[in-house]
CSV table of C-alpha atoms in Angstrom, one decimal:
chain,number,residue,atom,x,y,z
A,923,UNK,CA,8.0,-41.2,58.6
A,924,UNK,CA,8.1,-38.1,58.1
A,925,UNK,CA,5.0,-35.8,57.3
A,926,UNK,CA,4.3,-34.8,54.0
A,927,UNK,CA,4.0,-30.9,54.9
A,928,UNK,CA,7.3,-30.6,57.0
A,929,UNK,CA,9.5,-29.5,54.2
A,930,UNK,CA,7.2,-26.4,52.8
A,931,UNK,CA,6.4,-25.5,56.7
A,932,UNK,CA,10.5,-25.6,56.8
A,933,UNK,CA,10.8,-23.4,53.7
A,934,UNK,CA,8.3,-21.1,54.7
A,935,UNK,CA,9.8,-20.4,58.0
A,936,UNK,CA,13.0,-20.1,56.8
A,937,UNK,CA,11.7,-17.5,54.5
A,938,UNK,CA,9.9,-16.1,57.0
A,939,UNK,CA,12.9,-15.8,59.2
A,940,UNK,CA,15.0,-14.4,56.0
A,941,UNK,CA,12.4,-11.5,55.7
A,942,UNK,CA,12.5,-10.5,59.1
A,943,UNK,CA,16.1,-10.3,59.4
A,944,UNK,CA,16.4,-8.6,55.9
A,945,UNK,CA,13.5,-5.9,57.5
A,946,UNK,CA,15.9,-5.5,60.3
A,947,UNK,CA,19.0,-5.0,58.7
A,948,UNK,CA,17.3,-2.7,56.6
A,949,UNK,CA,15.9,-1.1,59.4
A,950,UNK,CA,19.2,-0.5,61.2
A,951,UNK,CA,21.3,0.8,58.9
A,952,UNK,CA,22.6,3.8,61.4
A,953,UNK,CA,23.6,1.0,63.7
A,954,UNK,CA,26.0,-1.4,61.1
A,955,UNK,CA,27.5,2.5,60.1
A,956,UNK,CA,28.6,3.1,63.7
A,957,UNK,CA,29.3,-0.4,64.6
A,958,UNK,CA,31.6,-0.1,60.9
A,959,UNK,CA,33.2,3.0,62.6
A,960,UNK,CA,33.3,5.2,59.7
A,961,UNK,CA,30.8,6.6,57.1
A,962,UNK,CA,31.1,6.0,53.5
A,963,UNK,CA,29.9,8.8,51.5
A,964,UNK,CA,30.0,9.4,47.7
A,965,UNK,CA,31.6,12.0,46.6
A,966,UNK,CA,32.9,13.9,43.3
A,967,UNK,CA,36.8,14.3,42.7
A,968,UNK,CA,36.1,16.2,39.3
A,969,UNK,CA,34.2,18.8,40.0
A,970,UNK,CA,35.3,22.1,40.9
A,971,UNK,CA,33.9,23.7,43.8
A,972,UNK,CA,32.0,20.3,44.8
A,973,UNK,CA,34.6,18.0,45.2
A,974,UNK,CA,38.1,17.9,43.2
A,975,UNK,CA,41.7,17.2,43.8
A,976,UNK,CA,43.8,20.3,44.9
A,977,UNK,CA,47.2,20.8,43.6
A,978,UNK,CA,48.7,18.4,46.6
A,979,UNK,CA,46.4,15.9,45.2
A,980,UNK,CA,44.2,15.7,48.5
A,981,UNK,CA,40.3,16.2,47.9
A,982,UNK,CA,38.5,19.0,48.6
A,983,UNK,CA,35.4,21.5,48.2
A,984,UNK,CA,32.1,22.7,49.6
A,985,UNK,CA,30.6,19.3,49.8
A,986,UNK,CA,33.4,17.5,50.5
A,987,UNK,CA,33.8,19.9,53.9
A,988,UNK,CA,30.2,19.0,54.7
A,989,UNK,CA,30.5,14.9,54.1
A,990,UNK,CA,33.4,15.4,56.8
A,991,UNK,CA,31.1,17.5,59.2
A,992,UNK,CA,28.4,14.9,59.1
A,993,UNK,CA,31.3,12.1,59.9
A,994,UNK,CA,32.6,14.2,62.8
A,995,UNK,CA,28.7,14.8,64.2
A,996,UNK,CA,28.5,10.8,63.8
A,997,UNK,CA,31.9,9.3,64.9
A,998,UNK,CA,33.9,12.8,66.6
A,999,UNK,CA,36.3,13.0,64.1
A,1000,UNK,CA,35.9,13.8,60.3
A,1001,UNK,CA,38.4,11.2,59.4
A,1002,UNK,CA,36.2,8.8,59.8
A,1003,UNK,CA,35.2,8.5,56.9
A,1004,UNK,CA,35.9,7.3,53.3
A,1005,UNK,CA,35.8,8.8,50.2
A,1006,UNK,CA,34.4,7.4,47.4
A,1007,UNK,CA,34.7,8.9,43.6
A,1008,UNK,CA,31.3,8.5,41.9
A,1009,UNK,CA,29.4,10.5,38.8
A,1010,UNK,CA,26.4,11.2,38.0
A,1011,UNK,CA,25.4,8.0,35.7
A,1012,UNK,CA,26.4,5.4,38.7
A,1013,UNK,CA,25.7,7.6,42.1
A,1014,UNK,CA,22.5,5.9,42.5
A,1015,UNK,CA,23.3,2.9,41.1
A,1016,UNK,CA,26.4,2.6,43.7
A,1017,UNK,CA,24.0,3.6,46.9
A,1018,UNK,CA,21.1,1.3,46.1
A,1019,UNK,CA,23.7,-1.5,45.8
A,1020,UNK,CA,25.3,-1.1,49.3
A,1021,UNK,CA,28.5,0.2,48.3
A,1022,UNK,CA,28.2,3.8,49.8
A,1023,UNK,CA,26.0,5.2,52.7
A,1024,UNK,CA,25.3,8.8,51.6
A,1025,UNK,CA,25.6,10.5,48.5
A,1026,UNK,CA,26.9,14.2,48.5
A,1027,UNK,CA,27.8,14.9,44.8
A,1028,UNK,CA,25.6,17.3,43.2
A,1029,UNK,CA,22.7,15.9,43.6
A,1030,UNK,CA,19.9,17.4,42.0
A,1031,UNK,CA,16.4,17.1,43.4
A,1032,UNK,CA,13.7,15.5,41.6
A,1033,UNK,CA,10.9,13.5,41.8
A,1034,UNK,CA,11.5,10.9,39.7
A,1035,UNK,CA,15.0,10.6,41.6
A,1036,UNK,CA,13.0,10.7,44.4
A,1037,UNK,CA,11.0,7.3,43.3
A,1038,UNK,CA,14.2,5.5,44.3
A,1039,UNK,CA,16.1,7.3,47.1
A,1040,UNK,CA,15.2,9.4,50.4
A,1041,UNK,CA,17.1,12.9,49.8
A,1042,UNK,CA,18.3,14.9,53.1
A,1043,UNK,CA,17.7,18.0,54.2
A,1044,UNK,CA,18.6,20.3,50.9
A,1045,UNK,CA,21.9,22.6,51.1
A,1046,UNK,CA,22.4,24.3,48.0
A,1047,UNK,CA,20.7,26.1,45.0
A,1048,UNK,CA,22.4,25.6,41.8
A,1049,UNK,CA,21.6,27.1,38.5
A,1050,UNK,CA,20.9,24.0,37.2
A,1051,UNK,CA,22.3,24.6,33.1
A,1052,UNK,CA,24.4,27.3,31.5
A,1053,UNK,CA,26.0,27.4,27.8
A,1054,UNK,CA,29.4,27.6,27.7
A,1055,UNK,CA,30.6,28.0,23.9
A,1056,UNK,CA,33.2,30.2,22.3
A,1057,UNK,CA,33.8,34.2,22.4
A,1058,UNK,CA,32.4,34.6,18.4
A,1059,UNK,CA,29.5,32.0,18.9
A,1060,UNK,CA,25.9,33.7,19.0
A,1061,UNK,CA,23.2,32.1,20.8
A,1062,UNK,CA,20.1,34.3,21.4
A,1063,UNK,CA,18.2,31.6,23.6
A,1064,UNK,CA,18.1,28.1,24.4
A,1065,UNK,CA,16.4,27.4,21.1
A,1066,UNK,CA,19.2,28.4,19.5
A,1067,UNK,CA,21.1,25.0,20.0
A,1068,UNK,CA,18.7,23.3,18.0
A,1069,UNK,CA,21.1,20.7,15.8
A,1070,UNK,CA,24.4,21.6,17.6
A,1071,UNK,CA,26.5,18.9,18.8
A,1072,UNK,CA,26.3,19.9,22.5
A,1073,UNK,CA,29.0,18.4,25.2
A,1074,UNK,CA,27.4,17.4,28.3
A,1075,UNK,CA,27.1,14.5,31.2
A,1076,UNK,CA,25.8,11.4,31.7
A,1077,UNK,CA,23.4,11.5,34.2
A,1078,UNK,CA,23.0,15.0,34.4
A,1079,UNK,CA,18.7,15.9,35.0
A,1080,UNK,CA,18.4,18.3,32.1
A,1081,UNK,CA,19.5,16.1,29.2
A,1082,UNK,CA,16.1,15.1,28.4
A,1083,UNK,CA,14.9,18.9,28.0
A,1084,UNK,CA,17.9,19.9,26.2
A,1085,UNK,CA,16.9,16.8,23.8
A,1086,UNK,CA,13.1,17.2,23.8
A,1087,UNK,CA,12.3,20.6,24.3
A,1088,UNK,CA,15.4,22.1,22.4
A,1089,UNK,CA,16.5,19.8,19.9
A,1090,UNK,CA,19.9,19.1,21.2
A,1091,UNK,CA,22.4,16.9,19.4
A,1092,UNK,CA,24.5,15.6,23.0
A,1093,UNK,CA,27.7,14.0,23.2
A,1094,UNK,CA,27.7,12.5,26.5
A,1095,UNK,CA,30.5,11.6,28.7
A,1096,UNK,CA,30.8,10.8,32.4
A,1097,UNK,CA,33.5,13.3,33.4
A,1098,UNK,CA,34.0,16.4,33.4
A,1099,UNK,CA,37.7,16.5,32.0
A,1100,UNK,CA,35.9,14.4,29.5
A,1101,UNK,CA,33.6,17.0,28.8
A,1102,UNK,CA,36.2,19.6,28.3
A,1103,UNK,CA,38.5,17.5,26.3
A,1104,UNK,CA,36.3,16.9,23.9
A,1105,UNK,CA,34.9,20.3,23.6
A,1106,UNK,CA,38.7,21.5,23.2
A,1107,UNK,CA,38.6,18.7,19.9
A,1108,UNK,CA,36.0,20.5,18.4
A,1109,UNK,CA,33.5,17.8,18.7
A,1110,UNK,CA,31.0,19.6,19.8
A,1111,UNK,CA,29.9,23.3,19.1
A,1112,UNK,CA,29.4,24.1,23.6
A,1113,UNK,CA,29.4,22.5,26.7
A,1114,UNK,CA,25.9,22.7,28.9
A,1115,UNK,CA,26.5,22.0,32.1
A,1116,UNK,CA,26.4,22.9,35.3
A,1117,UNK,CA,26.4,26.6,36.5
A,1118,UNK,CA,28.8,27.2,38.7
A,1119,UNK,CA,31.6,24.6,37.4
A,1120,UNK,CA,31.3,26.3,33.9
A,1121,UNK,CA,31.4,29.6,35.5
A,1122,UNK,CA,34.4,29.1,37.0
A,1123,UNK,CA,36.4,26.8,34.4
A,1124,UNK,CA,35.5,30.0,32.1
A,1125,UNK,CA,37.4,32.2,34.3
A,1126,UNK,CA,40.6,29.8,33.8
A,1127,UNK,CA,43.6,30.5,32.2
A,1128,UNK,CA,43.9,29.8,29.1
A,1129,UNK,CA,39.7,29.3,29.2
A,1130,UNK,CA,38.7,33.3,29.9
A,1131,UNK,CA,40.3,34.2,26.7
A,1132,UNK,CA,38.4,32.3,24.3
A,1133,UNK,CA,34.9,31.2,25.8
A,1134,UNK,CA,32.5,32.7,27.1
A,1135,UNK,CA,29.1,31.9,28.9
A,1136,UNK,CA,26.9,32.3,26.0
A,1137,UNK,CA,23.6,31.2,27.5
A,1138,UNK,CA,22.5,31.9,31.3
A,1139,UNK,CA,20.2,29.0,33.3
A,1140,UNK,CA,16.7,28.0,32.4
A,1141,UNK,CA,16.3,26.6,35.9
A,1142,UNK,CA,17.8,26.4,39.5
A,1143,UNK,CA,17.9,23.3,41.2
A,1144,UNK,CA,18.0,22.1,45.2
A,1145,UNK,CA,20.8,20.4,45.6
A,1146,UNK,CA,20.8,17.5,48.7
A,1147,UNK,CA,22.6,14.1,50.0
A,1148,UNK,CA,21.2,11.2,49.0
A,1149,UNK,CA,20.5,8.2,51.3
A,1150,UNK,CA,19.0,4.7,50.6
A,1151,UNK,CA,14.7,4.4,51.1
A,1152,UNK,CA,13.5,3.5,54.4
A,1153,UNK,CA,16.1,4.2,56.5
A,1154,UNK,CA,14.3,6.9,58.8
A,1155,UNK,CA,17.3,6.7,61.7
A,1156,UNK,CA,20.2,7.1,59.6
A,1157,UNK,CA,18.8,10.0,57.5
A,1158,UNK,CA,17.4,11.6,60.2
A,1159,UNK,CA,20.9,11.6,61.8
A,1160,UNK,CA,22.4,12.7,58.4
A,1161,UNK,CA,19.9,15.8,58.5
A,1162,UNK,CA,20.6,16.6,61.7
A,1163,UNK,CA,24.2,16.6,61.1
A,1164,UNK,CA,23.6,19.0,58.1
A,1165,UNK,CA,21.5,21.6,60.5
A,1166,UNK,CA,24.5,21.5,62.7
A,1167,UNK,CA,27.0,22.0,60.1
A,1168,UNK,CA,25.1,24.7,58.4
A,1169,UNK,CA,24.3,26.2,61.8
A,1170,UNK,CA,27.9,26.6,62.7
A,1171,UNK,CA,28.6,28.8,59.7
A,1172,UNK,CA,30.0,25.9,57.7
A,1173,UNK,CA,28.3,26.7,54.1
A,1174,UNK,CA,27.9,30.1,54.4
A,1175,UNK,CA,31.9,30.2,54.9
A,1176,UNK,CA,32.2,27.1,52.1
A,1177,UNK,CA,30.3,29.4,49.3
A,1178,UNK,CA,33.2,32.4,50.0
A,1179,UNK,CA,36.0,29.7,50.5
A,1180,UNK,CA,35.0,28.0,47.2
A,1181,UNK,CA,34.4,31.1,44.9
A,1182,UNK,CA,30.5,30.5,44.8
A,1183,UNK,CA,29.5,34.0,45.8
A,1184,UNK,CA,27.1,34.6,48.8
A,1185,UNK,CA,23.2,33.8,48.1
A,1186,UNK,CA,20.5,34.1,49.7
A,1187,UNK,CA,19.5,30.9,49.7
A,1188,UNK,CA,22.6,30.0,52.0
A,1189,UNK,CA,22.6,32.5,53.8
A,1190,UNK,CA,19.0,32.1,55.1
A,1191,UNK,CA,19.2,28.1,55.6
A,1192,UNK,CA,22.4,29.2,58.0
A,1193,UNK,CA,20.0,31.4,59.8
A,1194,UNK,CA,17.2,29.1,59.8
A,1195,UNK,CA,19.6,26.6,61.4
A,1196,UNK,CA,21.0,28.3,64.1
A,1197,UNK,CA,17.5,29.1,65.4
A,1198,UNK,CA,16.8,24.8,65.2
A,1199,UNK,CA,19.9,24.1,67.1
A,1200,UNK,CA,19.4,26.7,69.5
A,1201,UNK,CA,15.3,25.1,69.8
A,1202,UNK,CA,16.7,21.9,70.0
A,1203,UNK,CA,19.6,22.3,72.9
């Protein structure tokens, strides 16, 4: 016969042994990414200078060049690597589910983001909201967009103050040819978005002539890769990837490549670096 306690002593252990391989293969995330050969990195395709499709339809941009870095530090070879397309309302969602390694897509630090994901080493400062609207529109301050139907992102970290603290009316959309279509319809009064994307679409053709920035940031933003929580090896390979990359002259070089000017805040994180690699070797 058999005894009455075998089956829950069977369950438990199999749970037991479940736990300990989930702990594991959380734990050794780096290892199933090399063993997989290639790293899978989120990334935008519509968002000029981050990540976007050039006029041969290949992607490119400043974080794109880095994601490709950090895959050549891993594997040897940037190609080793695939893109994936995401935006800011599914980023998250798409890293926490398995589906991508790293995040490097404008990704704004926070500490409610923070809650939910490990962030790497940060890389950029972006001005984290201007006003784009058109040439005759007057806008003093931020206040002033108090019950206008403003165009803006899903996801995007400011939404909430541009509701709560300005009085807002968003139209929300996930892209950002989206966003310009329908401020282009006329249904809605500006676009608030990011700094320097709206900066440079308002230096377009066709774009230069009729808009202008109306309103300047209320707040700058570190900007950093994403990874999943508790996964201390792979992150800290990630960051030391990013040292080396920003070491070698990589960002510095990516912000005049891209159009983003030259900041400080590059400039000295490039410096910074070159004295840790130069510690570490």
């Amino acid at each position: 016969m058999t005894p009455r306690f075998a089956k829950p002593l069977a369950i438990l252990s199999l749970l037991a042994t479940s736990l300990v391989f989930c702990a594991e293969a959380q734990a050794d995330q780096l290892d199933r990414v090399k063993q997989r050969g290639k790293l899978i990195a989120g990334i935008r395709n519509d968002y000029v200078p981050f990540g976007f499709l050039d006029q041969k339809g290949e992607l490119t941009g400043f974080e794109i060049d880095l994601a490709r870095a950090v895959a050549k530090d891993m594997f040897g070879s940037e190609t080793a690597i695939e893109l994936v397309p995401v935006v800011a309302s599914n980023r998250i969602e798409l890293l926490n589910a398995g589906r991508i390694d790293v995040i490097f897509a404008t990704l704004g630090k926070t500490a409610e983001r923070e809650k939910v994901i490990d962030y790497t080493a940060e890389y950029y400062l972006m001005a984290g909201m201007v006003l784009l609207a058109p040439k005759a529109a007057e806008y003093k301050s931020w206040d002033d967009v108090k019950g206008h139907k403003i165009c803006g992102s899903q996801g995007n970290v400011y939404n909430r103050t541009l509701i709560e603290k300005y009085g807002a009316d968003l139209v929300l959309f996930t892209g950002t040819s989206e966003i310009y279509k329908a401020f282009q319809d006329n249904r809605c009064d500006a676009i608030a978005y990011d700094g320097p994307n709206l900066h440079m679409k308002v230096n377009e053709s066709g774009w230069s002539d009729k808009y202008k920035i109306a309103l300047d940031t209320f707040d700058y933003i570190p900007i950093g890769g994403g990874v999943r929580k508790n996964e201390p090896a792979f992150l800290n390979a990630v960051n030391k990837a990013i040292i080396r990359a920003e070491a070698s002259g990589l960002m510095a070089d990516g912000e005049k490549k891209y159009n983003l000017g030259v900041s400080d805040y590059v400039t000295k994180r490039a410096a910074d670096a070159k004295v840790k690699a130069a510690a570490a070797n």
